[in-house]
CSV table of C-alpha atoms in Angstrom, one decimal:
chain,number,residue,atom,x,y,z
Y,1,MET,CA,-205.2,-48.6,-10.3
Y,2,ALA,CA,-203.1,-45.8,-11.3
Y,3,ALA,CA,-206.1,-43.3,-11.0
Y,4,ASP,CA,-206.7,-44.5,-7.4
Y,5,ALA,CA,-203.0,-44.2,-6.5
Y,6,SER,CA,-202.9,-40.7,-8.0
Y,7,ARG,CA,-206.0,-39.6,-5.9
Y,8,GLN,CA,-204.4,-41.1,-2.9
Y,9,LEU,CA,-201.3,-39.0,-3.5
Y,10,ALA,CA,-203.1,-35.8,-4.2
Y,11,ALA,CA,-205.0,-36.3,-1.0
Y,12,ALA,CA,-201.7,-36.7,1.1
Y,13,PHE,CA,-200.2,-33.7,-0.3
Y,14,SER,CA,-203.3,-31.6,0.1
Y,15,ALA,CA,-203.6,-32.4,3.8
Y,16,ALA,CA,-199.9,-31.5,4.5
Y,17,GLY,CA,-200.0,-28.2,2.8
Y,18,LEU,CA,-197.1,-29.1,0.3
Y,19,GLY,CA,-196.5,-27.5,-3.0
Y,20,LEU,CA,-194.1,-25.0,-4.4
Y,21,ARG,CA,-193.9,-23.2,-7.7
Y,22,ARG,CA,-190.8,-24.7,-9.7
Y,23,GLY,CA,-187.9,-22.1,-9.6
Y,24,VAL,CA,-189.2,-20.5,-6.5
Y,25,VAL,CA,-187.1,-20.9,-3.3
Y,26,GLY,CA,-189.4,-20.5,-0.3
Y,27,LEU,CA,-189.5,-22.2,3.2
Y,28,ALA,CA,-192.3,-23.4,5.1
Y,29,PRO,CA,-192.1,-24.0,8.9
Y,30,ALA,CA,-191.6,-27.6,10.0
Y,31,SER,CA,-194.9,-29.4,10.1
Y,32,ASP,CA,-195.9,-32.8,11.8
Y,33,THR,CA,-198.3,-33.3,8.9
Y,34,TRP,CA,-195.2,-34.2,6.8
Y,35,ALA,CA,-194.5,-37.3,8.3
Y,36,GLN,CA,-198.1,-38.6,7.8
Y,37,ALA,CA,-198.0,-37.4,4.3
Y,38,PHE,CA,-195.0,-39.5,3.8
Y,39,HIS,CA,-196.8,-42.5,5.5
Y,40,ASP,CA,-199.5,-42.1,2.8
Y,41,VAL,CA,-197.2,-41.7,-0.1
Y,42,HIS,CA,-195.1,-44.7,1.0
Y,43,GLU,CA,-198.3,-46.7,1.1
Y,44,VAL,CA,-199.2,-45.8,-2.3
Y,45,LEU,CA,-195.7,-46.5,-3.7
Y,46,ALA,CA,-195.0,-49.6,-1.8
Y,47,SER,CA,-198.4,-51.1,-2.8
Y,48,THR,CA,-197.8,-50.6,-6.5
Y,49,ALA,CA,-193.9,-51.0,-6.7
Y,50,PRO,CA,-192.3,-53.4,-9.0
Y,51,ASP,CA,-189.9,-56.0,-7.7
Y,52,SER,CA,-186.9,-54.1,-8.3
Y,53,VAL,CA,-187.7,-51.6,-5.7
Y,54,ALA,CA,-186.0,-52.8,-2.4
Y,55,VAL,CA,-186.9,-49.6,-0.2
Y,56,ILE,CA,-188.7,-46.3,0.0
Y,57,GLU,CA,-187.3,-43.7,2.4
Y,58,HIS,CA,-188.4,-40.2,3.4
Y,59,ILE,CA,-185.3,-37.9,2.8
Y,60,GLY,CA,-184.6,-34.4,2.6
Y,61,SER,CA,-185.6,-31.5,4.9
Y,62,THR,CA,-189.4,-32.5,5.2
Y,63,SER,CA,-188.0,-35.7,6.8
Y,64,VAL,CA,-186.3,-34.0,9.8
Y,65,PRO,CA,-188.6,-33.1,12.5
Y,66,GLY,CA,-188.2,-29.3,13.4
Y,67,LEU,CA,-186.5,-28.2,10.4
Y,68,ALA,CA,-188.1,-25.6,8.0
Y,69,ALA,CA,-188.2,-26.8,4.5
Y,70,LYS,CA,-189.3,-25.9,0.7
Y,71,PRO,CA,-192.8,-27.6,1.0
Y,72,ILE,CA,-191.8,-30.3,-1.4
Y,73,MET,CA,-191.4,-33.8,-0.2
Y,74,ASP,CA,-188.3,-35.8,-1.2
Y,75,VAL,CA,-188.6,-39.5,-1.4
Y,76,GLY,CA,-185.8,-41.8,-2.0
Y,77,ILE,CA,-186.4,-45.1,-3.8
Y,78,GLY,CA,-183.6,-47.7,-3.5
Y,79,VAL,CA,-183.5,-50.2,-6.3
Y,80,ARG,CA,-181.9,-53.7,-5.9
Y,81,PRO,CA,-178.3,-53.7,-7.0
Y,82,GLY,CA,-177.9,-54.4,-10.7
Y,83,SER,CA,-181.5,-52.9,-11.6
Y,84,ARG,CA,-181.5,-50.0,-14.3
Y,85,LEU,CA,-182.6,-46.9,-12.7
Y,86,GLY,CA,-184.8,-46.2,-15.7
Y,87,SER,CA,-186.6,-49.6,-15.2
Y,88,LEU,CA,-189.1,-47.7,-13.1
Y,89,ASP,CA,-190.3,-45.1,-15.8
Y,90,ASP,CA,-193.4,-46.9,-16.6
Y,91,TRP,CA,-194.3,-47.3,-13.0
Y,92,LEU,CA,-193.7,-43.8,-11.8
Y,93,GLY,CA,-195.0,-42.4,-15.1
Y,94,GLY,CA,-198.2,-44.4,-14.6
Y,95,LEU,CA,-198.5,-42.6,-11.1
Y,96,GLY,CA,-198.2,-39.1,-12.8
Y,97,MET,CA,-194.5,-38.6,-12.3
Y,98,LEU,CA,-192.5,-36.6,-14.7
Y,99,LEU,CA,-188.8,-37.5,-15.4
Y,100,ARG,CA,-186.8,-34.6,-14.3
Y,101,GLY,CA,-183.3,-35.8,-14.9
Y,102,ASP,CA,-180.8,-38.6,-15.1
Y,103,ALA,CA,-177.9,-39.5,-12.8
Y,104,ASN,CA,-174.8,-37.6,-14.0
Y,105,ASP,CA,-171.7,-35.8,-12.7
Y,106,VAL,CA,-173.7,-33.4,-10.7
Y,107,ARG,CA,-176.5,-35.6,-9.2
Y,108,PRO,CA,-176.3,-39.4,-8.2
Y,109,ASP,CA,-179.8,-40.2,-9.0
Y,110,ARG,CA,-182.6,-40.4,-11.6
Y,111,MET,CA,-185.2,-37.9,-10.4
Y,112,TYR,CA,-188.8,-37.6,-11.1
Y,113,GLY,CA,-191.2,-34.8,-9.9
Y,114,TYR,CA,-194.9,-34.9,-9.2
Y,115,GLU,CA,-197.2,-32.0,-9.8
Y,116,LEU,CA,-201.0,-31.7,-9.4
Y,117,GLU,CA,-201.0,-28.4,-11.1
Y,118,PRO,CA,-198.4,-27.4,-13.9
Y,119,MET,CA,-195.3,-26.0,-12.3
Y,120,ILE,CA,-196.4,-26.5,-8.9
Y,121,ARG,CA,-194.1,-29.2,-7.5
Y,122,LEU,CA,-195.3,-31.4,-4.6
Y,123,LEU,CA,-192.8,-34.4,-4.7
Y,124,ASN,CA,-189.3,-35.2,-5.8
Y,125,VAL,CA,-188.5,-38.8,-6.2
Y,126,HIS,CA,-184.7,-39.8,-6.3
Y,127,VAL,CA,-184.0,-43.2,-7.6
Y,128,LEU,CA,-180.7,-44.8,-6.6
Y,129,GLU,CA,-179.3,-48.2,-6.4
Y,130,LEU,CA,-179.6,-49.5,-2.8
Y,131,GLY,CA,-176.2,-49.2,-1.0
Y,132,SER,CA,-174.6,-46.7,-3.8
Y,133,GLN,CA,-172.6,-43.7,-2.4
Y,134,GLY,CA,-175.4,-41.3,-3.3
Y,135,TRP,CA,-177.9,-43.5,-1.3
Y,136,ARG,CA,-175.7,-43.6,1.6
Y,137,ASP,CA,-175.3,-39.9,1.5
Y,138,TYR,CA,-178.8,-38.9,1.4
Y,139,LEU,CA,-179.4,-41.1,4.5
Y,140,ALA,CA,-176.4,-40.2,6.3
Y,141,PHE,CA,-177.2,-36.3,6.1
Y,142,ARG,CA,-180.9,-37.0,7.2
Y,143,ASP,CA,-179.8,-39.1,10.1
Y,144,HIS,CA,-177.2,-36.7,11.0
Y,145,LEU,CA,-179.7,-33.9,11.3
Y,146,ARG,CA,-182.2,-35.9,13.1
Y,147,ALA,CA,-179.5,-36.9,15.8
Y,148,HIS,CA,-177.9,-33.5,16.1
Y,149,PRO,CA,-180.5,-30.7,16.9
Y,150,ASP,CA,-177.7,-28.0,16.9
Y,151,ASP,CA,-176.8,-28.8,13.3
Y,152,ARG,CA,-180.5,-29.1,12.3
Y,153,ASP,CA,-181.0,-25.6,13.7
Y,154,ALA,CA,-177.8,-24.1,12.0
Y,155,TYR,CA,-179.0,-25.6,8.9
Y,156,GLY,CA,-182.2,-24.1,9.3
Y,157,VAL,CA,-180.8,-20.7,9.7
Y,158,LEU,CA,-178.4,-21.2,6.7
Y,159,LYS,CA,-181.5,-22.3,4.5
Y,160,GLN,CA,-183.6,-19.3,5.4
Y,161,SER,CA,-180.7,-16.8,4.9
Y,162,LEU,CA,-180.0,-18.3,1.4
Y,163,ALA,CA,-183.9,-18.5,0.7
Y,164,THR,CA,-184.0,-14.7,1.4
Y,165,GLN,CA,-180.9,-13.9,-0.7
Y,166,HIS,CA,-181.8,-16.1,-3.7
Y,167,PRO,CA,-185.8,-16.3,-3.8
Y,168,ASP,CA,-185.8,-17.0,-7.6
Y,169,ASP,CA,-182.6,-18.8,-8.0
Y,170,ARG,CA,-182.8,-22.4,-6.9
Y,171,LEU,CA,-179.4,-23.2,-8.2
Y,172,ALA,CA,-177.8,-20.4,-5.9
Y,173,TYR,CA,-179.7,-21.7,-3.0
Y,174,ILE,CA,-178.5,-25.4,-3.5
Y,175,ALA,CA,-174.9,-24.3,-4.1
Y,176,GLY,CA,-174.9,-22.4,-0.7
Y,177,LYS,CA,-175.9,-25.5,1.1
Y,178,GLU,CA,-173.3,-27.7,-0.4
Y,179,SER,CA,-170.3,-27.2,2.0
Y,180,PHE,CA,-172.6,-27.6,5.1
Y,181,ILE,CA,-174.0,-30.8,3.6
Y,182,LEU,CA,-170.6,-32.3,2.7
Y,183,ASP,CA,-169.2,-31.5,6.2
Y,184,ARG,CA,-172.1,-33.4,8.0
Y,185,ARG,CA,-172.6,-36.7,6.2
């Protein structure tokens, strides 16, 4: 089952042109293939998910039509309240995901990455408690950009400028986006 799921994930990412070397900041033009890739990823995740998984959402820039993005898909997994975020380790690890970090003062989620080749990231999976502030923030920013094309376009310009200024400094790129994001969720 896990091998079949891993093959399905690989096919979804290959068709969508996703993948970026870890540590590099580069943007790809918006692509309609990203929505289909999420559909395929969602199908794999939903069909194998444990009971503690309440919802699986496409988040991040690849979830916003018309927005250039790092070609790495972000998926939010909302677990039922009271579930331990680490309870998904065996499930996600069995699908080939690597644990990248736990919730802390900087990030609200337990994060996993998916790579078909070492150091080429295709997917970031963010696990949060459904309804938590972090969960609401991810969805609110995504939904704001989807509903406000002027902000979506301004965010795209900011991201391109930051990617040009910091092509090898992911942390500086992220820090440069922070105030824009905080003001719009």
